[in-house]
GROMACS .gro file of C-alpha atoms in nm:
model
  261
    1MET     CA    1  13.355 -10.061 -11.289
    2SER     CA    2  13.313  -9.730 -11.105
    3SER     CA    3  13.361  -9.411 -11.304
    4PHE     CA    4  13.398  -9.186 -10.997
    5THR     CA    5  13.748  -9.055 -11.069
    6ALA     CA    6  13.928  -8.721 -11.058
    7ASP     CA    7  13.807  -8.647 -11.412
    8ALA     CA    8  13.462  -8.800 -11.361
    9LEU     CA    9  13.288  -8.491 -11.504
   10ALA     CA   10  13.533  -8.404 -11.782
   11HIS     CA   11  13.367  -8.236 -12.082
   12LYS     CA   12  13.038  -8.198 -11.894
   13VAL     CA   13  12.852  -7.868 -11.861
   14ALA     CA   14  12.694  -7.780 -11.525
   15PHE     CA   15  12.445  -7.506 -11.431
   16VAL     CA   16  12.429  -7.422 -11.060
   17ALA     CA   17  12.137  -7.202 -10.953
   18GLY     CA   18  12.217  -7.029 -10.625
   19GLY     CA   19  12.581  -7.112 -10.687
   20THR     CA   20  12.738  -6.784 -10.582
   21SER     CA   21  12.795  -6.864 -10.214
   22GLY     CA   22  12.779  -7.121  -9.937
   23ILE     CA   23  12.685  -7.482 -10.007
   24ASN     CA   24  12.605  -7.424 -10.372
   25LEU     CA   25  12.936  -7.252 -10.442
   26GLY     CA   26  13.105  -7.547 -10.272
   27ILE     CA   27  12.918  -7.778 -10.508
   28ALA     CA   28  13.016  -7.570 -10.811
   29GLN     CA   29  13.380  -7.578 -10.703
   30ARG     CA   30  13.380  -7.957 -10.666
   31LEU     CA   31  13.209  -8.003 -11.004
   32ALA     CA   32  13.475  -7.785 -11.164
   33ALA     CA   33  13.753  -7.969 -10.981
   34HIS     CA   34  13.630  -8.290 -11.143
   35GLY     CA   35  13.638  -8.140 -11.490
   36ALA     CA   36  13.297  -7.981 -11.546
   37ARG     CA   37  13.256  -7.641 -11.710
   38VAL     CA   38  13.034  -7.454 -11.467
   39VAL     CA   39  12.785  -7.168 -11.478
   40VAL     CA   40  12.716  -7.018 -11.136
   41MET     CA   41  12.396  -6.816 -11.113
   42GLY     CA   42  12.259  -6.591 -10.840
   43ARG     CA   43  12.060  -6.272 -10.807
   44ASN     CA   44  12.360  -6.046 -10.746
   45PRO     CA   45  12.577  -5.993 -11.058
   46ASP     CA   46  12.885  -5.897 -10.854
   47LYS     CA   47  12.863  -6.215 -10.646
   48ALA     CA   48  12.810  -6.422 -10.961
   49ALA     CA   49  13.121  -6.275 -11.120
   50ALA     CA   50  13.323  -6.324 -10.801
   51ALA     CA   51  13.214  -6.689 -10.772
   52ALA     CA   52  13.315  -6.758 -11.131
   53THR     CA   53  13.651  -6.589 -11.070
   54THR     CA   54  13.710  -6.810 -10.765
   55ILE     CA   55  13.656  -7.120 -10.976
   56THR     CA   56  13.871  -7.005 -11.268
   57ALA     CA   57  14.150  -6.902 -11.030
   58ALA     CA   58  14.159  -7.264 -10.909
   59GLY     CA   59  14.202  -7.386 -11.266
   60GLY     CA   60  13.840  -7.447 -11.362
   61GLN     CA   61  13.619  -7.305 -11.634
   62ALA     CA   62  13.327  -7.093 -11.513
   63LEU     CA   63  13.081  -6.823 -11.609
   64GLY     CA   64  12.881  -6.610 -11.365
   65LEU     CA   65  12.522  -6.508 -11.447
   66ALA     CA   66  12.264  -6.300 -11.260
   67ALA     CA   67  11.898  -6.409 -11.250
   68ASP     CA   68  11.618  -6.479 -11.003
   69VAL     CA   69  11.483  -6.836 -10.989
   70ARG     CA   70  11.134  -6.698 -10.925
   71ASP     CA   71  11.134  -6.540 -11.272
   72TYR     CA   72  11.077  -6.812 -11.531
   73ALA     CA   73  11.168  -6.591 -11.826
   74ALA     CA   74  11.493  -6.497 -11.655
   75MET     CA   75  11.572  -6.865 -11.605
   76GLU     CA   76  11.507  -6.937 -11.972
   77ALA     CA   77  11.745  -6.657 -12.066
   78ALA     CA   78  12.017  -6.775 -11.823
   79LEU     CA   79  12.000  -7.131 -11.949
   80GLN     CA   80  12.012  -7.015 -12.310
   81ARG     CA   81  12.325  -6.814 -12.229
   82THR     CA   82  12.473  -7.125 -12.070
   83VAL     CA   83  12.419  -7.324 -12.388
   84ASP     CA   84  12.550  -7.041 -12.605
   85HIS     CA   85  12.868  -7.025 -12.395
   86PHE     CA   86  12.943  -7.390 -12.315
   87GLY     CA   87  12.700  -7.604 -12.517
   88PRO     CA   88  12.425  -7.850 -12.413
   89ILE     CA   89  12.384  -7.905 -12.041
   90ASP     CA   90  12.468  -8.229 -11.858
   91ILE     CA   91  12.417  -8.124 -11.495
   92VAL     CA   92  12.166  -7.890 -11.331
   93ILE     CA   93  12.180  -7.804 -10.961
   94SER     CA   94  11.885  -7.613 -10.813
   95GLY     CA   95  12.002  -7.473 -10.482
   96ALA     CA   96  11.860  -7.123 -10.437
   97ALA     CA   97  11.688  -7.097 -10.099
   98GLY     CA   98  11.547  -6.854  -9.846
   99ASN     CA   99  11.499  -6.899  -9.473
  100PHE     CA  100  11.454  -6.728  -9.138
  101VAL     CA  101  11.326  -6.837  -8.797
  102ALA     CA  102  10.967  -6.745  -8.711
  103PRO     CA  103  10.663  -6.930  -8.578
  104ALA     CA  104  10.381  -6.968  -8.830
  105THR     CA  105  10.162  -6.725  -8.637
  106GLY     CA  106  10.445  -6.474  -8.627
  107MET     CA  107  10.505  -6.439  -9.001
  108SER     CA  108  10.302  -6.280  -9.277
  109ALA     CA  109  10.148  -6.471  -9.563
  110ASN     CA  110  10.390  -6.292  -9.794
  111ALA     CA  111  10.689  -6.406  -9.587
  112PHE     CA  112  10.571  -6.767  -9.609
  113LYS     CA  113  10.510  -6.730  -9.983
  114THR     CA  114  10.856  -6.583 -10.042
  115VAL     CA  115  11.034  -6.893  -9.910
  116VAL     CA  116  10.804  -7.129 -10.099
  117ASP     CA  117  10.854  -6.929 -10.418
  118ILE     CA  118  11.234  -6.935 -10.392
  119ASP     CA  119  11.271  -7.298 -10.283
  120LEU     CA  120  10.987  -7.485 -10.451
  121LEU     CA  121  10.871  -7.270 -10.741
  122GLY     CA  122  11.235  -7.182 -10.806
  123THR     CA  123  11.332  -7.549 -10.833
  124PHE     CA  124  11.048  -7.614 -11.076
  125ASN     CA  125  11.148  -7.311 -11.283
  126VAL     CA  126  11.513  -7.416 -11.300
  127PHE     CA  127  11.437  -7.775 -11.401
  128ARG     CA  128  11.154  -7.685 -11.638
  129ALA     CA  129  11.354  -7.417 -11.819
  130ALA     CA  130  11.657  -7.646 -11.839
  131HIS     CA  131  11.471  -7.937 -11.996
  132ALA     CA  132  11.499  -7.814 -12.355
  133HIS     CA  133  11.876  -7.774 -12.320
  134LEU     CA  134  11.967  -8.105 -12.157
  135LYS     CA  135  12.174  -8.381 -12.311
  136LYS     CA  136  11.935  -8.674 -12.346
  137PRO     CA  137  12.006  -8.940 -12.239
  138GLY     CA  138  12.259  -8.878 -11.965
  139ALA     CA  139  12.159  -8.553 -11.796
  140SER     CA  140  12.148  -8.529 -11.418
  141LEU     CA  141  11.927  -8.291 -11.218
  142ILE     CA  142  11.988  -8.235 -10.845
  143ALA     CA  143  11.776  -8.031 -10.604
  144ILE     CA  144  11.925  -7.910 -10.275
  145SER     CA  145  11.675  -7.992 -10.003
  146ALA     CA  146  11.706  -8.026  -9.624
  147GLU     CA  147  11.628  -8.274  -9.348
  148ILE     CA  148  11.332  -8.058  -9.246
  149ALA     CA  149  11.155  -8.184  -9.558
  150ASP     CA  150  11.012  -8.459  -9.337
  151MET     CA  151  11.118  -8.344  -8.990
  152ALA     CA  152  10.909  -8.077  -8.821
  153ALA     CA  153  11.117  -7.792  -8.678
  154TRP     CA  154  11.019  -7.498  -8.462
  155GLY     CA  155  10.996  -7.170  -8.656
  156GLN     CA  156  11.041  -7.345  -8.990
  157SER     CA  157  10.689  -7.406  -9.123
  158HIS     CA  158  10.768  -7.221  -9.447
  159ALA     CA  159  11.098  -7.403  -9.511
  160CYS     CA  160  10.962  -7.742  -9.400
  161ALA     CA  161  10.671  -7.711  -9.643
  162ALA     CA  162  10.890  -7.585  -9.927
  163LYS     CA  163  11.155  -7.857  -9.892
  164ALA     CA  164  10.893  -8.131  -9.861
  165GLY     CA  165  10.756  -8.006 -10.192
  166VAL     CA  166  11.105  -8.003 -10.345
  167ASP     CA  167  11.167  -8.367 -10.257
  168MET     CA  168  10.831  -8.479 -10.393
  169LEU     CA  169  10.893  -8.279 -10.710
  170VAL     CA  170  11.223  -8.467 -10.747
  171ARG     CA  171  11.054  -8.805 -10.710
  172THR     CA  172  10.782  -8.713 -10.960
  173LEU     CA  173  11.029  -8.580 -11.216
  174ALA     CA  174  11.235  -8.898 -11.179
  175LEU     CA  175  10.927  -9.089 -11.295
  176GLU     CA  176  10.843  -8.853 -11.579
  177LEU     CA  177  11.193  -8.789 -11.713
  178GLY     CA  178  11.343  -9.134 -11.662
  179PRO     CA  179  11.227  -9.257 -12.006
  180GLU     CA  180  11.430  -8.972 -12.159
  181GLY     CA  181  11.742  -9.092 -11.979
  182ILE     CA  182  11.738  -8.799 -11.735
  183ARG     CA  183  11.813  -8.873 -11.370
  184VAL     CA  184  11.667  -8.655 -11.092
  185ASN     CA  185  11.786  -8.669 -10.731
  186SER     CA  186  11.792  -8.460 -10.416
  187ILE     CA  187  12.064  -8.387 -10.160
  188ARG     CA  188  11.978  -8.294  -9.803
  189PRO     CA  189  12.276  -8.114  -9.646
  190GLY     CA  190  12.292  -8.110  -9.270
  191PRO     CA  191  12.453  -7.833  -9.062
  192ILE     CA  192  12.735  -7.697  -9.277
  193GLU     CA  193  13.017  -7.475  -9.151
  194ASN     CA  194  13.044  -7.110  -9.262
  195THR     CA  195  12.707  -7.085  -9.435
  196GLU     CA  196  12.441  -6.817  -9.416
  197GLY     CA  197  12.186  -7.077  -9.308
  198MET     CA  198  12.386  -7.178  -9.003
  199ALA     CA  199  12.451  -6.815  -8.914
  200ARG     CA  200  12.079  -6.742  -8.921
  201LEU     CA  201  11.961  -7.053  -8.739
  202ILE     CA  202  12.233  -7.115  -8.478
  203SER     CA  203  12.409  -6.846  -8.276
  204PRO     CA  204  12.784  -6.880  -8.212
  205GLU     CA  205  12.708  -6.925  -7.842
  206ALA     CA  206  12.474  -7.218  -7.916
  207LYS     CA  207  12.709  -7.393  -8.158
  208ARG     CA  208  12.877  -7.620  -7.901
  209ASP     CA  209  12.545  -7.740  -7.760
  210PHE     CA  210  12.411  -7.781  -8.112
  211LEU     CA  211  12.683  -8.031  -8.203
  212LYS     CA  212  12.535  -8.286  -7.962
  213TRP     CA  213  12.261  -8.329  -8.221
  214VAL     CA  214  12.513  -8.439  -8.485
  215PRO     CA  215  12.626  -8.802  -8.432
  216LEU     CA  216  12.958  -8.739  -8.610
  217GLY     CA  217  13.020  -8.453  -8.366
  218ARG     CA  218  13.113  -8.179  -8.612
  219LEU     CA  219  12.970  -7.947  -8.874
  220GLY     CA  220  13.003  -8.050  -9.236
  221GLN     CA  221  13.189  -7.870  -9.511
  222ALA     CA  222  13.041  -7.737  -9.834
  223SER     CA  223  13.298  -7.944 -10.022
  224GLU     CA  224  13.151  -8.260  -9.866
  225VAL     CA  225  12.809  -8.177 -10.005
  226GLY     CA  226  12.989  -8.107 -10.332
  227ASP     CA  227  13.136  -8.457 -10.329
  228SER     CA  228  12.785  -8.600 -10.289
  229ALA     CA  229  12.680  -8.400 -10.595
  230VAL     CA  230  12.981  -8.521 -10.794
  231PHE     CA  231  12.880  -8.879 -10.718
  232LEU     CA  232  12.518  -8.825 -10.821
  233CYS     CA  233  12.614  -8.656 -11.147
  234SER     CA  234  12.882  -8.907 -11.239
  235ASP     CA  235  12.849  -9.238 -11.419
  236ALA     CA  236  12.909  -9.406 -11.083
  237ALA     CA  237  12.543  -9.318 -11.007
  238ARG     CA  238  12.409  -9.400 -11.353
  239TYR     CA  239  12.136  -9.626 -11.205
  240VAL     CA  240  12.039  -9.385 -10.926
  241THR     CA  241  11.731  -9.165 -10.970
  242GLY     CA  242  11.443  -9.044 -10.754
  243THR     CA  243  11.671  -9.068 -10.449
  244VAL     CA  244  11.704  -8.834 -10.152
  245LEU     CA  245  12.065  -8.844 -10.029
  246SER     CA  246  12.144  -8.709  -9.683
  247CYS     CA  247  12.485  -8.550  -9.629
  248ASP     CA  248  12.437  -8.452  -9.267
  249GLY     CA  249  12.663  -8.643  -9.029
  250GLY     CA  250  12.360  -8.834  -8.903
  251PHE     CA  251  12.178  -8.514  -8.801
  252GLN     CA  252  11.844  -8.644  -8.928
  253HIS     CA  253  11.835  -8.911  -8.658
  254ARG     CA  254  11.875  -8.676  -8.363
  255ALA     CA  255  11.719  -8.339  -8.446
  256GLY     CA  256  11.364  -8.213  -8.432
  257VAL     CA  257  11.272  -7.917  -8.215
  258ILE     CA  258  11.624  -7.784  -8.175
  259PHE     CA  259  11.544  -7.445  -8.325
  260LYS     CA  260  11.298  -7.361  -8.047
  261ALA     CA  261  11.409  -7.057  -7.851
   0.00000   0.00000   0.00000
């Protein structure tokens, strides 16, 4: 019998890295709506507090924390605060990301490294620091990836490389942590409305033409990615691990070089 109900995550504790805006805030809001107590973490303390307030105003339980996923000690401290506040952790979402459009020969080595450090090293730091605080068995880890993990895209060498690493890290951790009863999966959001990523990658003027690349003919909503996360963290997905789930309106089947100027 499916356990994917309105209270599917009741009594669970969730930690959402990068959860102060955009897709990750949408995920945090959906987790809270299904009963989870949520910690939203980002680099800016004001944004973290505002995100937590948004969730509590809607009837959820939330705490905002400020930390940088590139700083392992800071992640250890944030996760310890999560446990001190809510108790052992059931759900960890690693969604912090950086991106911009630039050809490989037009960016510095430091610019490339920055995106890899936020996306890939950051995901490792979040999951590694969380491990000691997870409920075992039963914990669920989710990385937020992208279709460019295995789809080359103009001006995205840094993000393509980082997200490919994220998805392989997920598959490897699924092997290593499965015997502990910990599930590890990845979600690849497609083009999502009202996000910083879309604002950076697609101009308002190009939006209409861009939609021809999406078979469902529209941009997605952060709440729809959140629903994918709710499924993966719930008992309805209790036999799902090492999986990359696309939530993209079919975008993966049509796109490729669309970011080329």
